[in-house]
Coordinates of C-alpha atoms in Angstrom, one line a residue:
Chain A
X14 CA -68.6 4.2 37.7
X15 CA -66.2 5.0 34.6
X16 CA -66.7 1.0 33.6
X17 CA -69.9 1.3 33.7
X18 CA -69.8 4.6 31.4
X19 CA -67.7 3.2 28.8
X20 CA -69.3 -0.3 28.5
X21 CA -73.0 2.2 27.8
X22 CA -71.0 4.4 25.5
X23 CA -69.7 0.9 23.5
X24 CA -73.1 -0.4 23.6
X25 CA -74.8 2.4 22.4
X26 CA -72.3 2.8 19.4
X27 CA -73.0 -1.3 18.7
X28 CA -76.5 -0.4 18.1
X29 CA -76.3 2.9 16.3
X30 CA -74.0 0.3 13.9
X31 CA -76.9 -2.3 14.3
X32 CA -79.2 0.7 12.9
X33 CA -76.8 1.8 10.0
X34 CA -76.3 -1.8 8.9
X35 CA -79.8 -2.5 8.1
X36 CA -79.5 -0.3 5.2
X37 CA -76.6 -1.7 3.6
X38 CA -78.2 -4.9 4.5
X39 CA -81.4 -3.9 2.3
X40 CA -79.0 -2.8 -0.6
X41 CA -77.2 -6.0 -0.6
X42 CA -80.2 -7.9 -0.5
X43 CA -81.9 -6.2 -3.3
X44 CA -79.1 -6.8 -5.3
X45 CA -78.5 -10.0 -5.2
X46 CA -81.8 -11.0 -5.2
X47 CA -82.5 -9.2 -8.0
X48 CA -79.4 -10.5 -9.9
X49 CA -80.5 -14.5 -8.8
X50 CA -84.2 -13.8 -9.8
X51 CA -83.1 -12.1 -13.2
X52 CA -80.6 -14.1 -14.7
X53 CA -82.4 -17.3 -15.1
X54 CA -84.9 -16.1 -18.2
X55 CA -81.9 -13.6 -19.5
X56 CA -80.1 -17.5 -19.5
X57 CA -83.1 -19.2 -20.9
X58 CA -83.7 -16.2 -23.7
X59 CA -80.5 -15.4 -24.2
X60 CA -79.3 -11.9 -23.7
X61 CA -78.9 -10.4 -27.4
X62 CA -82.4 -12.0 -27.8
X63 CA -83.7 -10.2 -24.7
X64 CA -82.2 -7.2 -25.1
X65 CA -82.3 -6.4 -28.4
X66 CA -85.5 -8.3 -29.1
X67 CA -88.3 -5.9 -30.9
X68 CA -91.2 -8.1 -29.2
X69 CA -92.8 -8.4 -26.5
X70 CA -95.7 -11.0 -26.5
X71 CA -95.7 -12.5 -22.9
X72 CA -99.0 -13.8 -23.1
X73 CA -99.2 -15.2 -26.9
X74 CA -99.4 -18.6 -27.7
X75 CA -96.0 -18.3 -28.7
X76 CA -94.3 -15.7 -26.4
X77 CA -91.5 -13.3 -27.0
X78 CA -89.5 -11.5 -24.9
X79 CA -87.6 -8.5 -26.1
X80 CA -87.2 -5.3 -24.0
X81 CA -85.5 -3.0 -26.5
X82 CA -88.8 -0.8 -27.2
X83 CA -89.2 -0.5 -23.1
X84 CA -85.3 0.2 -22.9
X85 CA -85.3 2.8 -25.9
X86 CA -88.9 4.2 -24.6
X87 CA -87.0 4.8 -21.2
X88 CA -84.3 5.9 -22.2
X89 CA -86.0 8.3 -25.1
X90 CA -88.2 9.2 -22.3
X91 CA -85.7 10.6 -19.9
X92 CA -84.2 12.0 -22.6
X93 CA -87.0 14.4 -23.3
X94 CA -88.0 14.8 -19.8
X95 CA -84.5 16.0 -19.8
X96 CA -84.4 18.3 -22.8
X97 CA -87.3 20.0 -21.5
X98 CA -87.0 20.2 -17.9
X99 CA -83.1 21.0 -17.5
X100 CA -83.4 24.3 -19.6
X101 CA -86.2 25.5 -17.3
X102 CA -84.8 24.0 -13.7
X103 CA -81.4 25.9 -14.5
X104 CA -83.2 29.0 -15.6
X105 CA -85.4 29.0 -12.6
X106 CA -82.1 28.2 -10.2
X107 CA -79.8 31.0 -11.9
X108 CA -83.2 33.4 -10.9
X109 CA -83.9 31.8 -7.5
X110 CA -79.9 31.9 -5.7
X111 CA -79.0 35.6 -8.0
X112 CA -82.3 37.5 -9.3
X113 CA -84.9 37.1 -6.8
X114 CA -85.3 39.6 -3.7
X115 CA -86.2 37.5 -0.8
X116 CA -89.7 37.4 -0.6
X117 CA -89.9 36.4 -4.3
X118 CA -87.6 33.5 -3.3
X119 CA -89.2 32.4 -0.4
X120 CA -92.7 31.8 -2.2
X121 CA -91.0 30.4 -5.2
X122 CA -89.5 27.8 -3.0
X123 CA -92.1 26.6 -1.2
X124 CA -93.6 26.3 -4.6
X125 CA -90.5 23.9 -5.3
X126 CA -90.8 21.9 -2.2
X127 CA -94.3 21.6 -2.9
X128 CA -94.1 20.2 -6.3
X129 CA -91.9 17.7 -4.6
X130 CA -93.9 16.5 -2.4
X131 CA -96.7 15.7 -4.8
X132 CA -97.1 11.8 -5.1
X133 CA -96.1 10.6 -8.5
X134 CA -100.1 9.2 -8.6
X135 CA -101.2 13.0 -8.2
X136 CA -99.2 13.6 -11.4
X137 CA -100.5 10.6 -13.0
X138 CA -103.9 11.7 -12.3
X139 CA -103.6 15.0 -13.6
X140 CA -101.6 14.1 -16.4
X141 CA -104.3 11.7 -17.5
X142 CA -107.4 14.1 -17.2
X143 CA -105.6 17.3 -18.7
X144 CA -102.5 16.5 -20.7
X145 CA -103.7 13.6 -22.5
X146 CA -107.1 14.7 -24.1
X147 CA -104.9 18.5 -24.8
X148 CA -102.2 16.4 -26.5
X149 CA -105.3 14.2 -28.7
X150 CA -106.4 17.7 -29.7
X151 CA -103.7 20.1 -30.3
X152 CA -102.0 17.5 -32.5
X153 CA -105.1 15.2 -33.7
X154 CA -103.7 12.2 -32.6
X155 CA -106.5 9.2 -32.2
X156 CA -105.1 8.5 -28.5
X157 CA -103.1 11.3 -26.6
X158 CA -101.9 9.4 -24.0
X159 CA -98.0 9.1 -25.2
X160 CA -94.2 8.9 -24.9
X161 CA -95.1 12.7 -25.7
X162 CA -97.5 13.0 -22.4
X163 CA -95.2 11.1 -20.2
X164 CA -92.3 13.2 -20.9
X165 CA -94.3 16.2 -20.2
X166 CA -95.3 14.7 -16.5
X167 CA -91.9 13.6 -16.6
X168 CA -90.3 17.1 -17.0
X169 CA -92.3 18.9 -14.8
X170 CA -91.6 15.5 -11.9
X171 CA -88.2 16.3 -12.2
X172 CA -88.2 20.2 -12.1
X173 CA -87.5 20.0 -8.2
X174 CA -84.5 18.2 -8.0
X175 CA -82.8 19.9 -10.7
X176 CA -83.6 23.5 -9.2
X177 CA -83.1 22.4 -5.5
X178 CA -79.5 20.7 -6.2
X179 CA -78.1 23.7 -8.3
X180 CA -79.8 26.5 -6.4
X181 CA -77.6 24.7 -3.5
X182 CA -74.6 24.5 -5.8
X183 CA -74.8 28.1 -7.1
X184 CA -75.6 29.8 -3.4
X185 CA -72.3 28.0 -2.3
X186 CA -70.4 30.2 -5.4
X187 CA -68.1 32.5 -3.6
X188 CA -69.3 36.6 -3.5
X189 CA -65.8 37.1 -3.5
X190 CA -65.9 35.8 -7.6
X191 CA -68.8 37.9 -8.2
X192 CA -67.4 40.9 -6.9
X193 CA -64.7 40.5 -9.1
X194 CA -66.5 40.2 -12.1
X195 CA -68.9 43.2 -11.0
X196 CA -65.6 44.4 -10.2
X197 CA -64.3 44.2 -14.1
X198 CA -67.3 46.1 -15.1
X199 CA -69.4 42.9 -16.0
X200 CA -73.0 42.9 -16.1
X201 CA -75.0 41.4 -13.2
X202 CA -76.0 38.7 -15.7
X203 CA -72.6 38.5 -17.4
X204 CA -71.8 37.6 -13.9
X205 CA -73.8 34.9 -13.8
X206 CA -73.4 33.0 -16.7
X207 CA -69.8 33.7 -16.7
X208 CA -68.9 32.8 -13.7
X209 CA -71.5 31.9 -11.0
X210 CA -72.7 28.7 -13.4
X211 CA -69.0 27.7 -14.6
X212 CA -68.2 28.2 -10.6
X213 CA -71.0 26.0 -10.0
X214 CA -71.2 23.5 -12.8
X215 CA -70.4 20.2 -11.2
X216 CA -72.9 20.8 -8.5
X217 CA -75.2 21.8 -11.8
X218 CA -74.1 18.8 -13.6
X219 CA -75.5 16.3 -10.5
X220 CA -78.4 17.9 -10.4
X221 CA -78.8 17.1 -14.3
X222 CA -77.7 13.6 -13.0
X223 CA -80.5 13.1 -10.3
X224 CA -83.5 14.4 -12.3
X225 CA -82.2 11.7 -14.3
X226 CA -81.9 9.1 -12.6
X227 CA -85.6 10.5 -11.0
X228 CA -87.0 10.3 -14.6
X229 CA -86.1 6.6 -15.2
X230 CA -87.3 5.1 -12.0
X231 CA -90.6 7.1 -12.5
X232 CA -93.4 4.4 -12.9
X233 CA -97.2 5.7 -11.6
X234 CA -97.2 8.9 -13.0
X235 CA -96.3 7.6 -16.6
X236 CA -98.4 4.2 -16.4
X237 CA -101.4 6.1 -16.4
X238 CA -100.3 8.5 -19.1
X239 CA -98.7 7.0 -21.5
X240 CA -101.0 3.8 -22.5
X241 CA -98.8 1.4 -21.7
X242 CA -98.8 -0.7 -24.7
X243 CA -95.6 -2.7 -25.9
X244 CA -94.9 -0.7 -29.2
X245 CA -91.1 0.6 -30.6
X246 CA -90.8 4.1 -28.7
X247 CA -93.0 7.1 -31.3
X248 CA -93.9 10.3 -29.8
X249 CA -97.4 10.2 -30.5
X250 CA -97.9 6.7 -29.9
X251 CA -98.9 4.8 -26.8
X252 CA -95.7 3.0 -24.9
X253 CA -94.5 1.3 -22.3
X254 CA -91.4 2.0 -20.0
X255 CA -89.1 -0.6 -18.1
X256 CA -90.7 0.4 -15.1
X257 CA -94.2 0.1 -16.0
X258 CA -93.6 -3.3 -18.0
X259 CA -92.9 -4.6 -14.8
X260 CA -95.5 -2.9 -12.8
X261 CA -98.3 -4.1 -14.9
X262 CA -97.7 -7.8 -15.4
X263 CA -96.5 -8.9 -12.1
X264 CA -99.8 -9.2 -10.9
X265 CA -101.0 -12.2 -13.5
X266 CA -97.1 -13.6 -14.3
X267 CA -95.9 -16.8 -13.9
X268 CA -93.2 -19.0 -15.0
X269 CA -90.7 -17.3 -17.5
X270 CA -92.8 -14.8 -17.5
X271 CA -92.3 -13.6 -14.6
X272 CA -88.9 -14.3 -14.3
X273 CA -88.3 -11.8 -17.7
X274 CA -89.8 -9.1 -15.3
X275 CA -87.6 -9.7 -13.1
X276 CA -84.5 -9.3 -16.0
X277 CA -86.0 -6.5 -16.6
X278 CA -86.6 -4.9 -13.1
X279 CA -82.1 -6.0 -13.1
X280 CA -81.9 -3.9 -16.4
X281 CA -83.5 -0.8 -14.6
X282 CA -81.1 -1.4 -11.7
X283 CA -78.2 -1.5 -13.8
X284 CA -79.1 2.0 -15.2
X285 CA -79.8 3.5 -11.7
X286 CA -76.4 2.1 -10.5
X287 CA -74.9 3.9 -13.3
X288 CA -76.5 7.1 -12.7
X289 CA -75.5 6.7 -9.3
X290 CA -72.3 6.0 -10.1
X291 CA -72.1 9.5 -12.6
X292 CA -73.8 11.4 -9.6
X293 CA -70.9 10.3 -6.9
X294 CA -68.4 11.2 -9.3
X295 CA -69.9 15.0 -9.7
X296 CA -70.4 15.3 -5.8
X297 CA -67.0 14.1 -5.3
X298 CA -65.3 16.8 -7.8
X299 CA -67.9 19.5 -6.4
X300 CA -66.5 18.4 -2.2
X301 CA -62.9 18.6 -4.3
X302 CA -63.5 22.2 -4.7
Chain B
X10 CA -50.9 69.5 -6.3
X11 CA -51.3 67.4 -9.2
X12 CA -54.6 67.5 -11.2
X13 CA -56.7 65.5 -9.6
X14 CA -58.9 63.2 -11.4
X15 CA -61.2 62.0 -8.7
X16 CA -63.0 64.8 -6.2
X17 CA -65.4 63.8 -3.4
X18 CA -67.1 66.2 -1.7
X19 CA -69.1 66.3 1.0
X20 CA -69.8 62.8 0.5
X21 CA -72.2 60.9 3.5
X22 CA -73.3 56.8 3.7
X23 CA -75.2 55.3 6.1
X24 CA -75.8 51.1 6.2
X25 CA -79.3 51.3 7.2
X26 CA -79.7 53.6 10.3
X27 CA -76.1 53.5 10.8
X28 CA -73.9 56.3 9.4
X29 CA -70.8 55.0 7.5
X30 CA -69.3 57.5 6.5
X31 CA -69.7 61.5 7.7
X32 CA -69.2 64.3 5.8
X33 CA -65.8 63.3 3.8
X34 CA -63.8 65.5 1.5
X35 CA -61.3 65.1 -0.8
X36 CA -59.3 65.1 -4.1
X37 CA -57.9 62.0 -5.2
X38 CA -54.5 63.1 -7.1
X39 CA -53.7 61.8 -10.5
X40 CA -50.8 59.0 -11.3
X41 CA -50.1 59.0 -7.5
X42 CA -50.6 56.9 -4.7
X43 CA -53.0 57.6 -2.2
X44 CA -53.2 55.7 0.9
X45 CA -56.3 55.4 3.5
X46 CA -55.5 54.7 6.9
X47 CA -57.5 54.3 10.2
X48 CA -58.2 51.4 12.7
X49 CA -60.9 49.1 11.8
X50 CA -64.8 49.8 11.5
X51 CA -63.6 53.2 10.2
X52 CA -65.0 54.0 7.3
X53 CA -61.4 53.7 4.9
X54 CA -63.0 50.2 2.8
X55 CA -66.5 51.8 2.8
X56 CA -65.5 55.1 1.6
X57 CA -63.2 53.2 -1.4
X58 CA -66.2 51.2 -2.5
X59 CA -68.1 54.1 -3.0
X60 CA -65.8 55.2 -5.7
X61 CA -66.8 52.2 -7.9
X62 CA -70.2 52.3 -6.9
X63 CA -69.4 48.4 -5.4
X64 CA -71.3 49.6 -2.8
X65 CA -74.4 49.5 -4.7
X66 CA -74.4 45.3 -4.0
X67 CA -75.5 45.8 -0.2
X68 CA -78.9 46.6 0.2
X69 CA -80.3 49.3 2.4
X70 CA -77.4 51.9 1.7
X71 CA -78.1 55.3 1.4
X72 CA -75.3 57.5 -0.2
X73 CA -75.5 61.4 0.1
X74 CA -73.1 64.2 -1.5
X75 CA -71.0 64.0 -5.3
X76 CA -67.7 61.8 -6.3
X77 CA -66.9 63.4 -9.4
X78 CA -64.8 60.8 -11.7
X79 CA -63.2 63.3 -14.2
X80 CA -65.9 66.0 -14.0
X81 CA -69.2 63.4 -13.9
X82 CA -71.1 62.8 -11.3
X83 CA -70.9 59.0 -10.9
X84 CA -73.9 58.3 -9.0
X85 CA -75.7 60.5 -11.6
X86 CA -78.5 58.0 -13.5
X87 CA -76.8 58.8 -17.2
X88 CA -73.5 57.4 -15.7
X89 CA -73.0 53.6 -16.9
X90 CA -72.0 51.5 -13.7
X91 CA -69.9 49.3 -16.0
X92 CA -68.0 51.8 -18.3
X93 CA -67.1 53.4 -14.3
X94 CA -65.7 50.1 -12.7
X95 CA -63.9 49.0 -16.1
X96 CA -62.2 52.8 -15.8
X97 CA -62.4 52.1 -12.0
X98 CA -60.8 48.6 -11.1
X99 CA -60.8 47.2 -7.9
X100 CA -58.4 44.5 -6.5
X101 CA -60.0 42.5 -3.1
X102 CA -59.0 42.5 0.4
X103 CA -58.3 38.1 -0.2
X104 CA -56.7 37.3 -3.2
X105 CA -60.2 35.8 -5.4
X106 CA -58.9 34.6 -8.7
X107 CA -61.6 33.0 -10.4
X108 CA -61.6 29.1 -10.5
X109 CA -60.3 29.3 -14.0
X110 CA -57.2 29.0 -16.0
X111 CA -54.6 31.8 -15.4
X112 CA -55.0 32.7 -19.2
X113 CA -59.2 33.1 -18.7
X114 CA -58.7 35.2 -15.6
X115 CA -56.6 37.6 -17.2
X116 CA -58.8 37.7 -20.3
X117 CA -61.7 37.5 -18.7
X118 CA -62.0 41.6 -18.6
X119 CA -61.1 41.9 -22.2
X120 CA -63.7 39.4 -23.5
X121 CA -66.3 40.3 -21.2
X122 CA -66.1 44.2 -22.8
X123 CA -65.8 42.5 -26.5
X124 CA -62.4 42.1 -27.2
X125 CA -62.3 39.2 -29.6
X126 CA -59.1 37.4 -31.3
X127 CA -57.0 35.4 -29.9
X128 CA -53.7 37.1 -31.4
X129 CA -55.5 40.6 -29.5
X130 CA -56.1 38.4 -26.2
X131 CA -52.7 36.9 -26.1
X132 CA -51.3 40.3 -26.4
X133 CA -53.4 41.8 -23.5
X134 CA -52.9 38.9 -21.3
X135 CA -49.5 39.0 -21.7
X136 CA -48.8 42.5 -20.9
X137 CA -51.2 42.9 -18.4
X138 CA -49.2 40.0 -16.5
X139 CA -45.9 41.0 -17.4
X140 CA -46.9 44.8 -15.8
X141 CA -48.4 43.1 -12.6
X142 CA -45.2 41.6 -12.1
X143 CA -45.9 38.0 -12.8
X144 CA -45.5 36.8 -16.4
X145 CA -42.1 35.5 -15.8
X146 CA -43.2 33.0 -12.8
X147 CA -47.0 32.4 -15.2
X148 CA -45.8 32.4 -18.6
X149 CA -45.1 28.3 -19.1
X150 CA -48.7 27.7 -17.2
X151 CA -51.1 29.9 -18.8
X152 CA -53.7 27.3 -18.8
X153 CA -53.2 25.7 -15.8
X154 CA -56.4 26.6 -12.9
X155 CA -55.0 30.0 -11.6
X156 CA -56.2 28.3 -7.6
X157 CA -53.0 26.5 -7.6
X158 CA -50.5 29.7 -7.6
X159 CA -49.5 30.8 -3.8
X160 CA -51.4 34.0 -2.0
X161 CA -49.1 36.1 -3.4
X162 CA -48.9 35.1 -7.1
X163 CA -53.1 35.0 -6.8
X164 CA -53.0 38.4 -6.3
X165 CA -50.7 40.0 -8.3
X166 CA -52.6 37.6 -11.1
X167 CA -56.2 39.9 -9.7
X168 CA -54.0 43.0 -10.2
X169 CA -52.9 41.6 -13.6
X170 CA -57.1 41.1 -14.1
X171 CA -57.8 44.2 -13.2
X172 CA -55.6 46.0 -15.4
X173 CA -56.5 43.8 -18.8
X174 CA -58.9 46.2 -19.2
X175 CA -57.1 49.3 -19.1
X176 CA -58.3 51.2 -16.2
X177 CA -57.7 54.7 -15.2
X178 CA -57.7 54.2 -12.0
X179 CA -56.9 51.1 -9.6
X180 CA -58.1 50.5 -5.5
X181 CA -56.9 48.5 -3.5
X182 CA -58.4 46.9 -0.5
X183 CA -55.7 45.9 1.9
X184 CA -54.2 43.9 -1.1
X185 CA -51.5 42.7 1.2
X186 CA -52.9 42.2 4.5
X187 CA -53.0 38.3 3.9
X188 CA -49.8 37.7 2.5
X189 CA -46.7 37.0 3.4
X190 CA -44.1 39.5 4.1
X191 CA -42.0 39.0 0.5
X192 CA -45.1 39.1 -1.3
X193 CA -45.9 42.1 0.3
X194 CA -43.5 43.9 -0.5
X195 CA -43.5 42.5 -4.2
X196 CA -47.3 44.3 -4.2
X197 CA -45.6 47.3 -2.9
X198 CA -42.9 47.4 -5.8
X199 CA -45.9 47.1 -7.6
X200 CA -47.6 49.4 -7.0
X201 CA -44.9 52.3 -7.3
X202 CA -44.2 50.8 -10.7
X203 CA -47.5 51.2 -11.9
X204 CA -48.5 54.8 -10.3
X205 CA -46.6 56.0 -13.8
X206 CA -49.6 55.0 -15.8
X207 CA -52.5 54.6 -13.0
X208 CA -54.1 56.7 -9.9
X209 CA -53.9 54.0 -7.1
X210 CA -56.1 54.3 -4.1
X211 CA -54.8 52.1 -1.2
X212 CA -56.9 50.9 2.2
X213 CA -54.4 49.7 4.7
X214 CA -53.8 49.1 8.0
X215 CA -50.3 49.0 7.9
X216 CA -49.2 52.4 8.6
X217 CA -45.2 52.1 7.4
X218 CA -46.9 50.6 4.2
X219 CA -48.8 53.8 3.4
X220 CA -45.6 55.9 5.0
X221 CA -43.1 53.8 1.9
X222 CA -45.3 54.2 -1.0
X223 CA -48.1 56.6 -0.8
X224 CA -47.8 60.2 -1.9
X225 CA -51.2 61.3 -0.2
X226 CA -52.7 59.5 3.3
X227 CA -55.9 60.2 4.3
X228 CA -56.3 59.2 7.7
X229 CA -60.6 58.5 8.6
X230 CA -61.9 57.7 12.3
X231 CA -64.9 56.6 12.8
X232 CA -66.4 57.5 9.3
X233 CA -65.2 60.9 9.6
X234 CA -62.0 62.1 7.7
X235 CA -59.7 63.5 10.2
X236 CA -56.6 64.7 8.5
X237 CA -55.7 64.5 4.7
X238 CA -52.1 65.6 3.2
X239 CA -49.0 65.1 1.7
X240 CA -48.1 61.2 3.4
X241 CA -44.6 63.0 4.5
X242 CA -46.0 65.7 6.5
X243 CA -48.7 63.7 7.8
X244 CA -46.6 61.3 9.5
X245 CA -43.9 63.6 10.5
X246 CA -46.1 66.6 11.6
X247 CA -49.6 65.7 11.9
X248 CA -51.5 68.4 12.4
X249 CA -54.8 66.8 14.8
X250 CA -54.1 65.2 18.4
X251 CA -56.4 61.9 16.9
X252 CA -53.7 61.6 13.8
X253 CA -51.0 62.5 16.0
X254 CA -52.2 59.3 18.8
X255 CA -53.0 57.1 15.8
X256 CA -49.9 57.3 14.2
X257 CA -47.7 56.9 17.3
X258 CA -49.7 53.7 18.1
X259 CA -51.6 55.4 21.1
X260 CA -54.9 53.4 19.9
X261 CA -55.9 51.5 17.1

């Protein structure tokens, strides 16, 4: 009777391991297919040449293959989305886990959760019938749809990540430091910024980190807003991201082609990897504390 | 009696439905010790956070009757909650320095009432922590993250804190009821030294603490105060049955 326990008890650990692997599996996969598929036309281009390249002509007679207006639009993209949508997550955590009375939080929340769950298409959508033509007319630009519009959709996309993470982060503050500061005759809100956010600012700092890392893997939402054509990164003109470079070829690619989009696709990875990489090291120091 | 510079009267809480506190009376004596005793759930930690209005933080209390901080009315509207707890201080039941360096913990206070300068910092810091006791074991580490001194340094760095911005008066909550017994008595030492320049009002449950260095014990059962005097005569004559069977160890 006990053998028979134990050998279950082994055999049900061997398959919640089977289970667990199948991730890791996925990641390795991924990986190294995407570094065997992308190498070859880095190899054949030549990195400087595909990196720093200003062109990209894919289909011209004589094609070209430079990424650095899709890296710089990406990475001026998530910048912005950034700029804008950090100031207002923070504010709106800081009021969420300190200001609000209950009820307040509660509907705000769901409000969060909500905006979550929203498919990045949704945004696209919305983006496309309400931002874009607003943008063509409040600054009388030919075409609004623009690095300017996909940072907007791109700001609000990552609003929930950035509020959920800190509001966690500053909840898990100690009252026994904000008594102390109430305590000292500090304000409420002196309290806050003092030293509920310093208490809490690795915890702040990866949630900065993962609306990042949301931002440049976005591809939907800013395809359809952004008019996805291969110029150098200008706020009122129409662009094209790393993502949605690769997104809207793959369909009709072939030979180096489609091998560049796969460079690229291992160009995007790298970035993620080194968000990811920032993001462990913040949730490690906040654990530390 | 000494002047007193603190005078409750009649003063009644309740946490909800519940009442806290029932009826309580008395004059806190100035530049002296005054120690609250009484077994737990009594009412001695509620009744001190009344004094610096850190009761206002938990919601649904009700507060009735008048604490009078040097003749006004603290709860009265006109009366600015900050001004009171920066005259009022407060040092915490667990030693809670703030995950800073000892240097921004001690200044904290100053800065956050507008003391700017550093040659005006570095002069409060330092004698704030040299009359909590500490400077000698701090003064090489200023800037070092105040979470890696023991129990006992952390808190005589919070009473440091707390007096950084010059209070009047300073209350304790069980300061030493999770330390060790040196650092204990290092709070105790303390806290004689500094009841030349400060009213201290103590909450412990160690009654030989409150018998070595209080002048006044108030003794409170079940929110009610049952016997206030001179900390001498309380212990050796107590003058109710309840003080009489607390005291002796009957219950509590």
């Amino acid at each position: 009777m006990k053998g028979k326990k134990k050998s279950f008890e082994t055999a049900v650990h061997g398959v919640f391991l089977l289970l667990g692997l199948i991730t890791v599996c996925c990641v390795l996969l991924i990986t190294v297919y995407l570094i065997i598929s992308g190498i070859p036309a880095i190899r054949e281009i030549g990195l400087i040449k595909f990196l720093f390249g200003k062109t990209w002509a894919s289909t011209a007679a004589e094609p070209s293959y430079g990424i650095l207006s899709f890296i710089l639009t990406s990475v001026y993209g998530t910048a912005g989305a950034i700029v804008i949508g950090v100031p207002i997550g923070f504010m709106t955590a800081v009021y969420l886990a300190k200001v609000a009375s209950p009820r307040v939080k509660t509907v705000m929340e769901s409000a969060v959760s909500l905006l979550a769950g929203i498919p990045s298409v949704v945004y696209g959508l919305v983006g496309m019938l309400i931002l874009v033509p607003a943008i063509r007319k409040l600054f009388h630009v030919p075409d609004g749809a623009s690095l300017f519009a996909a940072i907007i959709v791109l700001s609000i996309m990552i609003l929930p990540s950035i509020i959920k993470v800190s509001v966690t982060a500053l909840e898990a503050v100690p009252k026994e430091y904000e008594d102390a500061s109430l305590a000292l005759g500090a304000t409420p809100v002196e309290t806050y910024f003092k030293v509920s956010v310093p208490a809490a600012k690795s915890g702040i700092a990866a949630a900065v980190v993962l609306g990042v890392g949301r931002a440049i893997g976005e591809a939907m939402a800013v395809m359809m807003v952004s008019g996805n054509a291969a110029n150098m990164p200008s706020l009122f003109q129409s662009v094209r991201f790393l993502t949605t470079a690769v997104a809207s070829e793959m369909s009709y690619s072939g030979g180096l082609q489609r091998q560049a989009l796969f460079s690229i696709a291992l160009v995007l990875f790298l970035f993620i990897m080194l968000i990811n990489a920032t993001l462990n090291f913040f949730l490690k120091r906040t654990k530390e504390r | 009696m000494m002047s007193s510079i603190i005078t409750i009267d009649n003063l009644c809480l309740w946490y909800g439905n519940q009442q806290a506190l029932k009826n309580v009376s008395l004059d806190i004596a100035k530049k002296s010790i005054t120690a609250l005793i009484g077994p737990s759930g009594c009412g001695k930690s509620t009744f001190l956070k009344t004094l610096n209005r850190m009761n206002d933080l938990i919601p649904g209390v009700k507060i009735t009757g008048s604490v009078q901080y040097e003749k006004t009315d603290i709860f009265d509207s006109a009366t600015d909650v900050s001004e009171l707890r920066r005259q009022i201080g407060m040092v915490f039941q667990k030693p809670n320095p703030f995950p800073m360096s000892i240097y921004d913990n001690v200044a904290y206070g100053p800065r956050t009432h507008g003391v700017k300068g550093k040659a005006k910092l570095d002069d409060i810091v330092e004698r704030s922590l040299r009359d909590a006791a500490i400077w000698n074991e701090v003064k090489d580490r200023l800037k070092k993250n105040a979470l890696g001194l023991s129990g006992g340094q952390q808190q005589r760095l919070c009473i440091a804190r707390a007096l950084a911005v010059e209070p009047a008066v300073l209350l304790m909550d069980e300061p030493t009821s999770a330390l060790d017994p040196i650092s204990t008595s290092k709070i105790e030492e303390l806290a004689l030294q500094l009841k030349e320049q400060y009213t201290i009002v103590i909450v412990t449950h160690n009654m030989q603490q409150a018998a070595r260095i209080s002048d006044n014990t108030a003794f409170f059962l079940l929110g009610e105060l049952v016997e206030y005097g001179v900390t001498e005569m309380l212990f050796s004559q107590p003058r109710d049955k309840r003080t009489e069977d607390y005291i002796t160890g009957r219950f509590g």
